[in-house]
Amino acid sequence: MTQSTVHLLTGPSAAQALRTLLPGDEVLEVVEDFAHGPLADADAIDPQARVAWWNRIWWSMRWLPDIDEAFLKDYWHCRKQLFRVFAQRQPLCLWLGDGAHDHLLLAMVCAHAHASQPLSLVEAGGKVDIQHNGRVAMGMCGQQEIRQLIGTARPVGQEERQRLAAEWEHWQQAPAGWRELHHGQLLQQSADCFDAALLEALRRDGPQAAARLVGGVMGQHVTAFVPDSYLFWRVAMLAEAGLVVLTPQADGPPHVALR
Protein backbone atom coordinates (compact mmCIF):
# COMPACT_ATOMS: atom_id res chain seq x y z
CA MET A 1 0.00 0.00 0.00
CA THR A 2 1.39 3.40 -1.00
CA GLN A 3 1.93 5.74 1.94
CA SER A 4 0.35 9.18 1.71
CA THR A 5 2.61 12.24 1.73
CA VAL A 6 3.14 14.24 4.91
CA HIS A 7 3.55 17.97 4.34
CA LEU A 8 5.74 20.01 6.69
CA LEU A 9 5.73 23.80 6.87
CA THR A 10 5.70 26.84 9.15
CA GLY A 11 2.68 29.15 9.34
CA PRO A 12 -0.91 28.50 10.45
CA SER A 13 -2.61 30.07 7.41
CA ALA A 14 -0.50 28.06 4.97
CA ALA A 15 -1.05 24.87 6.97
CA GLN A 16 -4.81 25.37 6.99
CA ALA A 17 -4.80 26.11 3.25
CA LEU A 18 -2.91 22.88 2.58
CA ARG A 19 -5.36 20.87 4.67
CA THR A 20 -8.22 22.33 2.64
CA LEU A 21 -6.60 21.84 -0.77
CA LEU A 22 -5.04 18.41 -0.06
CA PRO A 23 -7.55 16.77 2.29
CA GLY A 24 -6.13 13.29 1.75
CA ASP A 25 -2.65 14.19 3.02
CA GLU A 26 -1.36 14.92 6.52
CA VAL A 27 -0.11 18.45 7.25
CA LEU A 28 2.26 19.24 10.12
CA GLU A 29 2.75 22.85 11.14
CA VAL A 30 6.23 23.46 12.56
CA VAL A 31 6.05 25.78 15.58
CA GLU A 32 9.71 26.80 15.54
CA ASP A 33 12.16 29.41 14.28
CA PHE A 34 15.67 28.09 13.74
CA ALA A 35 16.83 31.62 12.82
CA HIS A 36 17.75 32.16 16.46
CA GLY A 37 18.76 30.34 19.60
CA PRO A 38 20.78 27.21 20.37
CA LEU A 39 20.42 24.32 17.95
CA ALA A 40 22.56 21.69 19.70
CA ASP A 41 19.53 19.72 20.92
CA ALA A 42 16.89 21.26 18.64
CA ASP A 43 16.36 17.84 17.01
CA ALA A 44 16.58 15.77 20.20
CA ILE A 45 13.78 13.81 21.86
CA ASP A 46 14.10 15.99 24.98
CA PRO A 47 15.43 19.38 23.79
CA GLN A 48 16.00 21.04 27.15
CA ALA A 49 18.25 23.86 25.92
CA ARG A 50 15.91 24.64 23.03
CA VAL A 51 12.80 24.70 25.22
CA ALA A 52 14.59 26.84 27.81
CA TRP A 53 15.44 29.30 25.06
CA TRP A 54 11.81 29.61 24.02
CA ASN A 55 10.73 29.98 27.63
CA ARG A 56 13.10 32.93 28.00
CA ILE A 57 11.40 34.61 25.06
CA TRP A 58 7.83 33.90 26.13
CA TRP A 59 8.44 34.83 29.77
CA SER A 60 9.61 38.27 28.66
CA MET A 61 6.12 38.88 27.22
CA ARG A 62 4.31 38.98 30.55
CA TRP A 63 1.21 40.63 29.11
CA LEU A 64 0.52 37.27 27.38
CA PRO A 65 0.64 34.92 30.39
CA ASP A 66 -0.55 31.78 28.57
CA ILE A 67 1.54 32.08 25.41
CA ASP A 68 4.23 29.66 26.62
CA GLU A 69 1.71 26.92 27.37
CA ALA A 70 -0.01 27.31 24.00
CA PHE A 71 3.33 27.26 22.21
CA LEU A 72 4.62 24.17 24.01
CA LYS A 73 1.42 22.25 23.32
CA ASP A 74 1.79 22.77 19.56
CA TYR A 75 5.57 22.35 19.72
CA TRP A 76 5.42 18.90 21.29
CA HIS A 77 2.56 17.74 19.08
CA CYS A 78 4.50 18.49 15.91
CA ARG A 79 7.72 16.95 17.23
CA LYS A 80 6.01 13.69 18.17
CA GLN A 81 4.36 13.43 14.77
CA LEU A 82 7.56 14.28 12.92
CA PHE A 83 9.58 11.62 14.75
CA ARG A 84 6.82 9.15 13.85
CA VAL A 85 7.15 10.16 10.18
CA PHE A 86 10.91 9.58 10.34
CA ALA A 87 10.46 6.19 12.02
CA GLN A 88 7.87 5.04 9.47
CA ARG A 89 9.81 6.58 6.55
CA GLN A 90 6.70 8.21 5.14
CA PRO A 91 7.08 10.42 2.06
CA LEU A 92 7.78 13.92 3.34
CA CYS A 93 7.30 17.19 1.47
CA LEU A 94 8.67 20.47 2.87
CA TRP A 95 7.08 23.79 1.93
CA LEU A 96 9.65 26.52 2.46
CA GLY A 97 10.15 30.24 2.17
CA ASP A 98 13.56 31.77 1.61
CA GLY A 99 14.73 32.57 5.14
CA ALA A 100 17.27 31.11 7.55
CA HIS A 101 14.67 29.06 9.43
CA ASP A 102 13.44 27.42 6.23
CA HIS A 103 16.98 26.53 5.17
CA LEU A 104 17.82 25.06 8.57
CA LEU A 105 14.51 23.18 8.78
CA LEU A 106 15.36 21.47 5.50
CA ALA A 107 18.87 20.73 6.77
CA MET A 108 17.48 19.19 9.97
CA VAL A 109 15.07 16.99 8.02
CA CYS A 110 17.87 15.86 5.73
CA ALA A 111 19.92 14.90 8.79
CA HIS A 112 17.12 12.69 10.15
CA ALA A 113 15.26 11.27 7.16
CA HIS A 114 16.37 7.78 6.20
CA ALA A 115 18.09 7.52 2.82
CA SER A 116 15.15 5.44 1.56
CA GLN A 117 12.55 7.94 2.76
CA PRO A 118 11.13 9.99 -0.16
CA LEU A 119 11.85 13.66 0.41
CA SER A 120 10.60 16.53 -1.73
CA LEU A 121 10.63 20.30 -1.56
CA VAL A 122 8.28 23.12 -2.56
CA GLU A 123 10.04 26.50 -2.70
CA ALA A 124 7.82 29.57 -2.46
CA GLY A 125 10.52 32.13 -3.27
CA GLY A 126 9.88 33.73 -6.65
CA LYS A 127 6.72 31.66 -7.25
CA VAL A 128 4.02 33.58 -5.38
CA ASP A 129 2.83 37.15 -5.74
CA ILE A 130 3.03 37.96 -2.04
CA GLN A 131 6.40 39.12 -0.66
CA HIS A 132 8.01 41.62 1.71
CA ASN A 133 11.26 43.32 0.73
CA GLY A 134 11.60 40.62 -1.91
CA ARG A 135 11.35 37.78 0.62
CA VAL A 136 8.70 35.14 1.23
CA ALA A 137 7.76 33.30 4.41
CA MET A 138 5.23 30.48 4.40
CA GLY A 139 3.42 32.28 7.21
CA MET A 140 2.47 34.97 4.67
CA CYS A 141 0.77 32.49 2.36
CA GLY A 142 -2.92 31.74 2.24
CA GLN A 143 -5.02 29.50 0.02
CA GLN A 144 -4.37 31.53 -3.14
CA GLU A 145 -0.59 31.26 -2.78
CA ILE A 146 -0.67 27.61 -1.75
CA ARG A 147 -2.80 26.77 -4.79
CA GLN A 148 -0.11 28.37 -7.00
CA LEU A 149 2.54 26.12 -5.46
CA ILE A 150 0.74 22.77 -5.72
CA GLY A 151 2.49 20.61 -8.31
CA THR A 152 5.84 22.40 -8.08
CA ALA A 153 7.54 19.97 -5.67
CA ARG A 154 10.97 18.66 -6.63
CA PRO A 155 12.80 15.66 -5.15
CA VAL A 156 15.75 16.28 -2.83
CA GLY A 157 18.56 14.05 -4.11
CA GLN A 158 21.02 12.11 -1.98
CA GLU A 159 23.96 14.41 -2.66
CA GLU A 160 21.95 17.46 -1.61
CA ARG A 161 20.63 15.63 1.42
CA GLN A 162 24.13 14.69 2.57
CA ARG A 163 25.39 18.24 2.10
CA LEU A 164 22.50 19.73 4.04
CA ALA A 165 22.79 17.12 6.81
CA ALA A 166 26.45 18.11 7.27
CA GLU A 167 25.39 21.76 7.34
CA TRP A 168 22.87 21.03 10.10
CA GLU A 169 25.58 19.34 12.15
CA HIS A 170 27.79 22.41 11.68
CA TRP A 171 25.11 24.86 12.83
CA GLN A 172 24.30 22.75 15.86
CA GLN A 173 27.72 23.79 17.18
CA ALA A 174 27.00 27.50 16.69
CA PRO A 175 26.22 29.82 19.64
CA ALA A 176 22.74 31.14 20.33
CA GLY A 177 22.81 34.10 17.94
CA TRP A 178 20.68 35.58 15.17
CA ARG A 179 20.89 33.94 11.70
CA GLU A 180 20.07 35.25 8.24
CA LEU A 181 20.31 33.81 4.75
CA HIS A 182 22.16 36.04 2.28
CA HIS A 183 22.56 34.88 -1.32
CA GLY A 184 22.15 31.27 -0.22
CA GLN A 185 24.73 31.61 2.58
CA LEU A 186 23.83 31.42 6.26
CA LEU A 187 25.37 34.16 8.38
CA GLN A 188 25.19 34.62 12.13
CA GLN A 189 25.32 37.68 14.35
CA SER A 190 25.28 37.94 18.14
CA ALA A 191 21.96 37.54 19.93
CA ASP A 192 22.01 41.25 20.88
CA CYS A 193 22.52 42.50 17.31
CA PHE A 194 19.26 44.51 17.34
CA ASP A 195 19.92 46.26 20.65
CA ALA A 196 21.69 49.23 19.07
CA ALA A 197 18.71 49.89 16.76
CA LEU A 198 16.27 49.68 19.68
CA LEU A 199 18.31 52.12 21.78
CA GLU A 200 18.82 54.49 18.85
CA ALA A 201 15.06 54.62 18.23
CA LEU A 202 14.50 55.57 21.88
CA ARG A 203 17.18 58.27 21.70
CA ARG A 204 15.71 59.64 18.49
CA ASP A 205 11.97 59.42 19.21
CA GLY A 206 11.86 59.40 23.00
CA PRO A 207 9.83 57.15 25.32
CA GLN A 208 7.24 55.06 23.50
CA ALA A 209 5.09 51.97 23.58
CA ALA A 210 7.13 48.78 23.23
CA ALA A 211 4.92 47.67 20.32
CA ARG A 212 5.78 50.87 18.43
CA LEU A 213 9.48 50.49 19.20
CA VAL A 214 9.57 46.86 18.10
CA GLY A 215 7.47 47.51 15.01
CA GLY A 216 9.78 50.30 13.90
CA VAL A 217 12.89 48.11 14.09
CA MET A 218 11.07 45.27 12.33
CA GLY A 219 10.16 47.61 9.49
CA GLN A 220 13.69 48.99 9.11
CA HIS A 221 15.32 45.56 8.89
CA VAL A 222 14.95 44.59 5.23
CA THR A 223 17.36 41.64 4.92
CA ALA A 224 15.24 39.16 6.91
CA PHE A 225 11.95 38.76 8.75
CA VAL A 226 12.46 39.58 12.43
CA PRO A 227 9.73 38.23 14.73
CA ASP A 228 8.29 40.69 17.25
CA SER A 229 8.74 38.10 20.02
CA TYR A 230 12.52 38.18 19.53
CA LEU A 231 12.62 41.96 19.78
CA PHE A 232 10.31 42.06 22.80
CA TRP A 233 12.78 39.68 24.45
CA ARG A 234 15.65 42.03 23.58
CA VAL A 235 13.72 44.95 25.13
CA ALA A 236 13.33 42.88 28.30
CA MET A 237 17.08 42.12 28.26
CA LEU A 238 17.88 45.83 27.90
CA ALA A 239 15.72 46.48 30.96
CA GLU A 240 17.48 43.70 32.85
CA ALA A 241 20.82 45.32 31.95
CA GLY A 242 19.61 48.64 33.36
CA LEU A 243 19.61 50.47 30.00
CA VAL A 244 15.86 51.05 29.69
CA VAL A 245 12.90 51.34 32.05
CA LEU A 246 9.70 49.41 31.39
CA THR A 247 6.37 50.72 32.66
CA PRO A 248 3.74 47.97 32.59
CA GLN A 249 0.43 48.72 30.86
CA ALA A 250 -2.86 47.09 31.75
CA ASP A 251 -3.85 46.29 28.18
CA GLY A 252 -0.65 45.12 26.49
CA PRO A 253 3.11 45.56 26.12
CA PRO A 254 4.92 47.99 28.42
CA HIS A 255 5.99 51.56 27.78
CA VAL A 256 9.76 51.93 27.23
CA ALA A 257 12.10 54.79 28.12
CA LEU A 258 15.85 55.17 28.35
CA ARG A 259 17.15 55.05 31.88
mmCIF file of C-alpha atoms in Angstrom:
data_model
loop_
_atom_site.group_PDB
_atom_site.id
_atom_site.type_symbol
_atom_site.label_atom_id
_atom_site.label_comp_id
_atom_site.label_asym_id
_atom_site.label_seq_id
_atom_site.Cartn_x
_atom_site.Cartn_y
_atom_site.Cartn_z
ATOM 1 C CA MET A 1 0.000 0.000 0.000
ATOM 2 C CA THR A 2 1.392 3.400 -0.997
ATOM 3 C CA GLN A 3 1.926 5.742 1.939
ATOM 4 C CA SER A 4 0.353 9.183 1.710
ATOM 5 C CA THR A 5 2.607 12.235 1.733
ATOM 6 C CA VAL A 6 3.137 14.237 4.911
ATOM 7 C CA HIS A 7 3.548 17.972 4.344
ATOM 8 C CA LEU A 8 5.739 20.014 6.686
ATOM 9 C CA LEU A 9 5.727 23.802 6.873
ATOM 10 C CA THR A 10 5.700 26.839 9.147
ATOM 11 C CA GLY A 11 2.684 29.147 9.341
ATOM 12 C CA PRO A 12 -0.915 28.504 10.451
ATOM 13 C CA SER A 13 -2.611 30.069 7.405
ATOM 14 C CA ALA A 14 -0.496 28.060 4.972
ATOM 15 C CA ALA A 15 -1.048 24.869 6.969
ATOM 16 C CA GLN A 16 -4.808 25.365 6.994
ATOM 17 C CA ALA A 17 -4.796 26.106 3.255
ATOM 18 C CA LEU A 18 -2.909 22.879 2.577
ATOM 19 C CA ARG A 19 -5.357 20.871 4.670
ATOM 20 C CA THR A 20 -8.215 22.325 2.642
ATOM 21 C CA LEU A 21 -6.603 21.836 -0.771
ATOM 22 C CA LEU A 22 -5.041 18.414 -0.063
ATOM 23 C CA PRO A 23 -7.555 16.768 2.287
ATOM 24 C CA GLY A 24 -6.127 13.288 1.746
ATOM 25 C CA ASP A 25 -2.646 14.188 3.023
ATOM 26 C CA GLU A 26 -1.355 14.925 6.515
ATOM 27 C CA VAL A 27 -0.109 18.447 7.246
ATOM 28 C CA LEU A 28 2.259 19.243 10.117
ATOM 29 C CA GLU A 29 2.750 22.854 11.135
ATOM 30 C CA VAL A 30 6.228 23.464 12.563
ATOM 31 C CA VAL A 31 6.052 25.776 15.577
ATOM 32 C CA GLU A 32 9.708 26.803 15.544
ATOM 33 C CA ASP A 33 12.159 29.408 14.275
ATOM 34 C CA PHE A 34 15.672 28.094 13.741
ATOM 35 C CA ALA A 35 16.827 31.624 12.817
ATOM 36 C CA HIS A 36 17.748 32.155 16.462
ATOM 37 C CA GLY A 37 18.765 30.344 19.602
ATOM 38 C CA PRO A 38 20.777 27.212 20.372
ATOM 39 C CA LEU A 39 20.422 24.323 17.950
ATOM 40 C CA ALA A 40 22.565 21.689 19.704
ATOM 41 C CA ASP A 41 19.535 19.725 20.924
ATOM 42 C CA ALA A 42 16.886 21.255 18.642
ATOM 43 C CA ASP A 43 16.356 17.844 17.007
ATOM 44 C CA ALA A 44 16.582 15.772 20.202
ATOM 45 C CA ILE A 45 13.782 13.815 21.860
ATOM 46 C CA ASP A 46 14.097 15.992 24.983
ATOM 47 C CA PRO A 47 15.431 19.376 23.792
ATOM 48 C CA GLN A 48 16.004 21.036 27.153
ATOM 49 C CA ALA A 49 18.250 23.856 25.920
ATOM 50 C CA ARG A 50 15.913 24.638 23.034
ATOM 51 C CA VAL A 51 12.801 24.700 25.219
ATOM 52 C CA ALA A 52 14.588 26.840 27.814
ATOM 53 C CA TRP A 53 15.444 29.305 25.056
ATOM 54 C CA TRP A 54 11.811 29.605 24.021
ATOM 55 C CA ASN A 55 10.726 29.980 27.626
ATOM 56 C CA ARG A 56 13.099 32.934 28.002
ATOM 57 C CA ILE A 57 11.405 34.612 25.061
ATOM 58 C CA TRP A 58 7.830 33.900 26.130
ATOM 59 C CA TRP A 59 8.438 34.832 29.766
ATOM 60 C CA SER A 60 9.611 38.272 28.656
ATOM 61 C CA MET A 61 6.120 38.877 27.222
ATOM 62 C CA ARG A 62 4.313 38.985 30.547
ATOM 63 C CA TRP A 63 1.213 40.627 29.110
ATOM 64 C CA LEU A 64 0.521 37.267 27.380
ATOM 65 C CA PRO A 65 0.644 34.917 30.386
ATOM 66 C CA ASP A 66 -0.555 31.777 28.568
ATOM 67 C CA ILE A 67 1.542 32.080 25.407
ATOM 68 C CA ASP A 68 4.227 29.661 26.622
ATOM 69 C CA GLU A 69 1.715 26.920 27.368
ATOM 70 C CA ALA A 70 -0.015 27.308 23.995
ATOM 71 C CA PHE A 71 3.332 27.255 22.211
ATOM 72 C CA LEU A 72 4.620 24.172 24.010
ATOM 73 C CA LYS A 73 1.415 22.246 23.316
ATOM 74 C CA ASP A 74 1.790 22.766 19.560
ATOM 75 C CA TYR A 75 5.573 22.352 19.724
ATOM 76 C CA TRP A 76 5.416 18.903 21.292
ATOM 77 C CA HIS A 77 2.559 17.743 19.078
ATOM 78 C CA CYS A 78 4.500 18.486 15.906
ATOM 79 C CA ARG A 79 7.717 16.949 17.233
ATOM 80 C CA LYS A 80 6.014 13.688 18.167
ATOM 81 C CA GLN A 81 4.357 13.432 14.775
ATOM 82 C CA LEU A 82 7.565 14.279 12.919
ATOM 83 C CA PHE A 83 9.576 11.623 14.752
ATOM 84 C CA ARG A 84 6.820 9.154 13.850
ATOM 85 C CA VAL A 85 7.150 10.163 10.181
ATOM 86 C CA PHE A 86 10.912 9.582 10.344
ATOM 87 C CA ALA A 87 10.458 6.193 12.024
ATOM 88 C CA GLN A 88 7.868 5.040 9.467
ATOM 89 C CA ARG A 89 9.807 6.577 6.547
ATOM 90 C CA GLN A 90 6.702 8.213 5.139
ATOM 91 C CA PRO A 91 7.077 10.422 2.059
ATOM 92 C CA LEU A 92 7.777 13.920 3.338
ATOM 93 C CA CYS A 93 7.302 17.192 1.473
ATOM 94 C CA LEU A 94 8.666 20.469 2.870
ATOM 95 C CA TRP A 95 7.076 23.792 1.928
ATOM 96 C CA LEU A 96 9.648 26.523 2.460
ATOM 97 C CA GLY A 97 10.147 30.244 2.174
ATOM 98 C CA ASP A 98 13.558 31.773 1.614
ATOM 99 C CA GLY A 99 14.728 32.570 5.140
ATOM 100 C CA ALA A 100 17.274 31.110 7.555
ATOM 101 C CA HIS A 101 14.673 29.060 9.432
ATOM 102 C CA ASP A 102 13.437 27.420 6.232
ATOM 103 C CA HIS A 103 16.980 26.533 5.172
ATOM 104 C CA LEU A 104 17.816 25.058 8.573
ATOM 105 C CA LEU A 105 14.513 23.177 8.780
ATOM 106 C CA LEU A 106 15.359 21.469 5.498
ATOM 107 C CA ALA A 107 18.872 20.726 6.769
ATOM 108 C CA MET A 108 17.483 19.187 9.966
ATOM 109 C CA VAL A 109 15.070 16.989 8.016
ATOM 110 C CA CYS A 110 17.874 15.858 5.726
ATOM 111 C CA ALA A 111 19.921 14.901 8.789
ATOM 112 C CA HIS A 112 17.119 12.687 10.145
ATOM 113 C CA ALA A 113 15.260 11.270 7.163
ATOM 114 C CA HIS A 114 16.370 7.778 6.204
ATOM 115 C CA ALA A 115 18.091 7.521 2.823
ATOM 116 C CA SER A 116 15.155 5.437 1.556
ATOM 117 C CA GLN A 117 12.549 7.942 2.756
ATOM 118 C CA PRO A 118 11.127 9.987 -0.161
ATOM 119 C CA LEU A 119 11.850 13.661 0.413
ATOM 120 C CA SER A 120 10.604 16.532 -1.735
ATOM 121 C CA LEU A 121 10.628 20.302 -1.564
ATOM 122 C CA VAL A 122 8.281 23.120 -2.555
ATOM 123 C CA GLU A 123 10.041 26.499 -2.698
ATOM 124 C CA ALA A 124 7.815 29.574 -2.463
ATOM 125 C CA GLY A 125 10.518 32.126 -3.268
ATOM 126 C CA GLY A 126 9.879 33.727 -6.652
ATOM 127 C CA LYS A 127 6.715 31.657 -7.248
ATOM 128 C CA VAL A 128 4.021 33.583 -5.381
ATOM 129 C CA ASP A 129 2.825 37.151 -5.743
ATOM 130 C CA ILE A 130 3.031 37.959 -2.042
ATOM 131 C CA GLN A 131 6.397 39.116 -0.664
ATOM 132 C CA HIS A 132 8.007 41.621 1.707
ATOM 133 C CA ASN A 133 11.255 43.323 0.727
ATOM 134 C CA GLY A 134 11.602 40.623 -1.915
ATOM 135 C CA ARG A 135 11.348 37.781 0.615
ATOM 136 C CA VAL A 136 8.705 35.139 1.229
ATOM 137 C CA ALA A 137 7.760 33.302 4.408
ATOM 138 C CA MET A 138 5.232 30.483 4.400
ATOM 139 C CA GLY A 139 3.420 32.280 7.214
ATOM 140 C CA MET A 140 2.472 34.965 4.672
ATOM 141 C CA CYS A 141 0.774 32.486 2.356
ATOM 142 C CA GLY A 142 -2.920 31.741 2.244
ATOM 143 C CA GLN A 143 -5.024 29.505 0.025
ATOM 144 C CA GLN A 144 -4.372 31.534 -3.138
ATOM 145 C CA GLU A 145 -0.590 31.264 -2.780
ATOM 146 C CA ILE A 146 -0.671 27.607 -1.753
ATOM 147 C CA ARG A 147 -2.799 26.765 -4.793
ATOM 148 C CA GLN A 148 -0.112 28.370 -6.996
ATOM 149 C CA LEU A 149 2.535 26.115 -5.456
ATOM 150 C CA ILE A 150 0.740 22.771 -5.719
ATOM 151 C CA GLY A 151 2.485 20.607 -8.306
ATOM 152 C CA THR A 152 5.842 22.397 -8.076
ATOM 153 C CA ALA A 153 7.537 19.975 -5.666
ATOM 154 C CA ARG A 154 10.972 18.664 -6.629
ATOM 155 C CA PRO A 155 12.804 15.664 -5.146
ATOM 156 C CA VAL A 156 15.751 16.282 -2.833
ATOM 157 C CA GLY A 157 18.563 14.053 -4.106
ATOM 158 C CA GLN A 158 21.020 12.107 -1.985
ATOM 159 C CA GLU A 159 23.963 14.407 -2.663
ATOM 160 C CA GLU A 160 21.948 17.458 -1.613
ATOM 161 C CA ARG A 161 20.630 15.628 1.421
ATOM 162 C CA GLN A 162 24.133 14.686 2.568
ATOM 163 C CA ARG A 163 25.389 18.240 2.095
ATOM 164 C CA LEU A 164 22.497 19.732 4.043
ATOM 165 C CA ALA A 165 22.794 17.115 6.813
ATOM 166 C CA ALA A 166 26.446 18.114 7.271
ATOM 167 C CA GLU A 167 25.393 21.759 7.336
ATOM 168 C CA TRP A 168 22.868 21.029 10.105
ATOM 169 C CA GLU A 169 25.579 19.336 12.146
ATOM 170 C CA HIS A 170 27.786 22.407 11.678
ATOM 171 C CA TRP A 171 25.112 24.859 12.833
ATOM 172 C CA GLN A 172 24.296 22.751 15.860
ATOM 173 C CA GLN A 173 27.716 23.792 17.177
ATOM 174 C CA ALA A 174 26.997 27.504 16.692
ATOM 175 C CA PRO A 175 26.225 29.816 19.635
ATOM 176 C CA ALA A 176 22.744 31.138 20.332
ATOM 177 C CA GLY A 177 22.810 34.097 17.943
ATOM 178 C CA TRP A 178 20.677 35.577 15.171
ATOM 179 C CA ARG A 179 20.889 33.944 11.699
ATOM 180 C CA GLU A 180 20.075 35.250 8.241
ATOM 181 C CA LEU A 181 20.307 33.813 4.754
ATOM 182 C CA HIS A 182 22.157 36.036 2.280
ATOM 183 C CA HIS A 183 22.560 34.880 -1.324
ATOM 184 C CA GLY A 184 22.151 31.271 -0.215
ATOM 185 C CA GLN A 185 24.729 31.607 2.579
ATOM 186 C CA LEU A 186 23.827 31.416 6.261
ATOM 187 C CA LEU A 187 25.374 34.161 8.380
ATOM 188 C CA GLN A 188 25.186 34.620 12.126
ATOM 189 C CA GLN A 189 25.323 37.675 14.351
ATOM 190 C CA SER A 190 25.279 37.938 18.138
ATOM 191 C CA ALA A 191 21.958 37.540 19.930
ATOM 192 C CA ASP A 192 22.007 41.248 20.884
ATOM 193 C CA CYS A 193 22.517 42.497 17.312
ATOM 194 C CA PHE A 194 19.262 44.507 17.343
ATOM 195 C CA ASP A 195 19.921 46.258 20.645
ATOM 196 C CA ALA A 196 21.689 49.231 19.065
ATOM 197 C CA ALA A 197 18.713 49.894 16.760
ATOM 198 C CA LEU A 198 16.270 49.678 19.679
ATOM 199 C CA LEU A 199 18.306 52.115 21.775
ATOM 200 C CA GLU A 200 18.819 54.493 18.852
ATOM 201 C CA ALA A 201 15.057 54.617 18.229
ATOM 202 C CA LEU A 202 14.503 55.569 21.880
ATOM 203 C CA ARG A 203 17.179 58.271 21.699
ATOM 204 C CA ARG A 204 15.710 59.640 18.492
ATOM 205 C CA ASP A 205 11.972 59.418 19.214
ATOM 206 C CA GLY A 206 11.861 59.403 23.005
ATOM 207 C CA PRO A 207 9.827 57.149 25.319
ATOM 208 C CA GLN A 208 7.237 55.061 23.503
ATOM 209 C CA ALA A 209 5.090 51.970 23.579
ATOM 210 C CA ALA A 210 7.126 48.776 23.228
ATOM 211 C CA ALA A 211 4.923 47.672 20.323
ATOM 212 C CA ARG A 212 5.781 50.872 18.425
ATOM 213 C CA LEU A 213 9.480 50.492 19.203
ATOM 214 C CA VAL A 214 9.569 46.861 18.104
ATOM 215 C CA GLY A 215 7.472 47.505 15.011
ATOM 216 C CA GLY A 216 9.784 50.300 13.900
ATOM 217 C CA VAL A 217 12.889 48.114 14.091
ATOM 218 C CA MET A 218 11.074 45.270 12.327
ATOM 219 C CA GLY A 219 10.162 47.607 9.492
ATOM 220 C CA GLN A 220 13.694 48.992 9.113
ATOM 221 C CA HIS A 221 15.316 45.559 8.888
ATOM 222 C CA VAL A 222 14.951 44.591 5.235
ATOM 223 C CA THR A 223 17.358 41.637 4.923
ATOM 224 C CA ALA A 224 15.238 39.163 6.907
ATOM 225 C CA PHE A 225 11.948 38.756 8.751
ATOM 226 C CA VAL A 226 12.459 39.585 12.430
ATOM 227 C CA PRO A 227 9.729 38.234 14.733
ATOM 228 C CA ASP A 228 8.289 40.687 17.247
ATOM 229 C CA SER A 229 8.738 38.100 20.020
ATOM 230 C CA TYR A 230 12.517 38.177 19.534
ATOM 231 C CA LEU A 231 12.617 41.956 19.782
ATOM 232 C CA PHE A 232 10.308 42.056 22.798
ATOM 233 C CA TRP A 233 12.779 39.683 24.446
ATOM 234 C CA ARG A 234 15.651 42.029 23.575
ATOM 235 C CA VAL A 235 13.723 44.951 25.126
ATOM 236 C CA ALA A 236 13.334 42.882 28.298
ATOM 237 C CA MET A 237 17.081 42.122 28.262
ATOM 238 C CA LEU A 238 17.882 45.834 27.903
ATOM 239 C CA ALA A 239 15.725 46.482 30.961
ATOM 240 C CA GLU A 240 17.479 43.701 32.848
ATOM 241 C CA ALA A 241 20.818 45.318 31.952
ATOM 242 C CA GLY A 242 19.606 48.644 33.360
ATOM 243 C CA LEU A 243 19.612 50.465 29.999
ATOM 244 C CA VAL A 244 15.859 51.046 29.690
ATOM 245 C CA VAL A 245 12.903 51.338 32.048
ATOM 246 C CA LEU A 246 9.699 49.407 31.390
ATOM 247 C CA THR A 247 6.374 50.718 32.657
ATOM 248 C CA PRO A 248 3.736 47.969 32.591
ATOM 249 C CA GLN A 249 0.432 48.720 30.863
ATOM 250 C CA ALA A 250 -2.862 47.092 31.754
ATOM 251 C CA ASP A 251 -3.846 46.286 28.183
ATOM 252 C CA GLY A 252 -0.652 45.119 26.490
ATOM 253 C CA PRO A 253 3.106 45.557 26.119
ATOM 254 C CA PRO A 254 4.916 47.993 28.419
ATOM 255 C CA HIS A 255 5.990 51.564 27.783
ATOM 256 C CA VAL A 256 9.755 51.929 27.227
ATOM 257 C CA ALA A 257 12.100 54.789 28.121
ATOM 258 C CA LEU A 258 15.847 55.174 28.347
ATOM 259 C CA ARG A 259 17.153 55.053 31.878
#
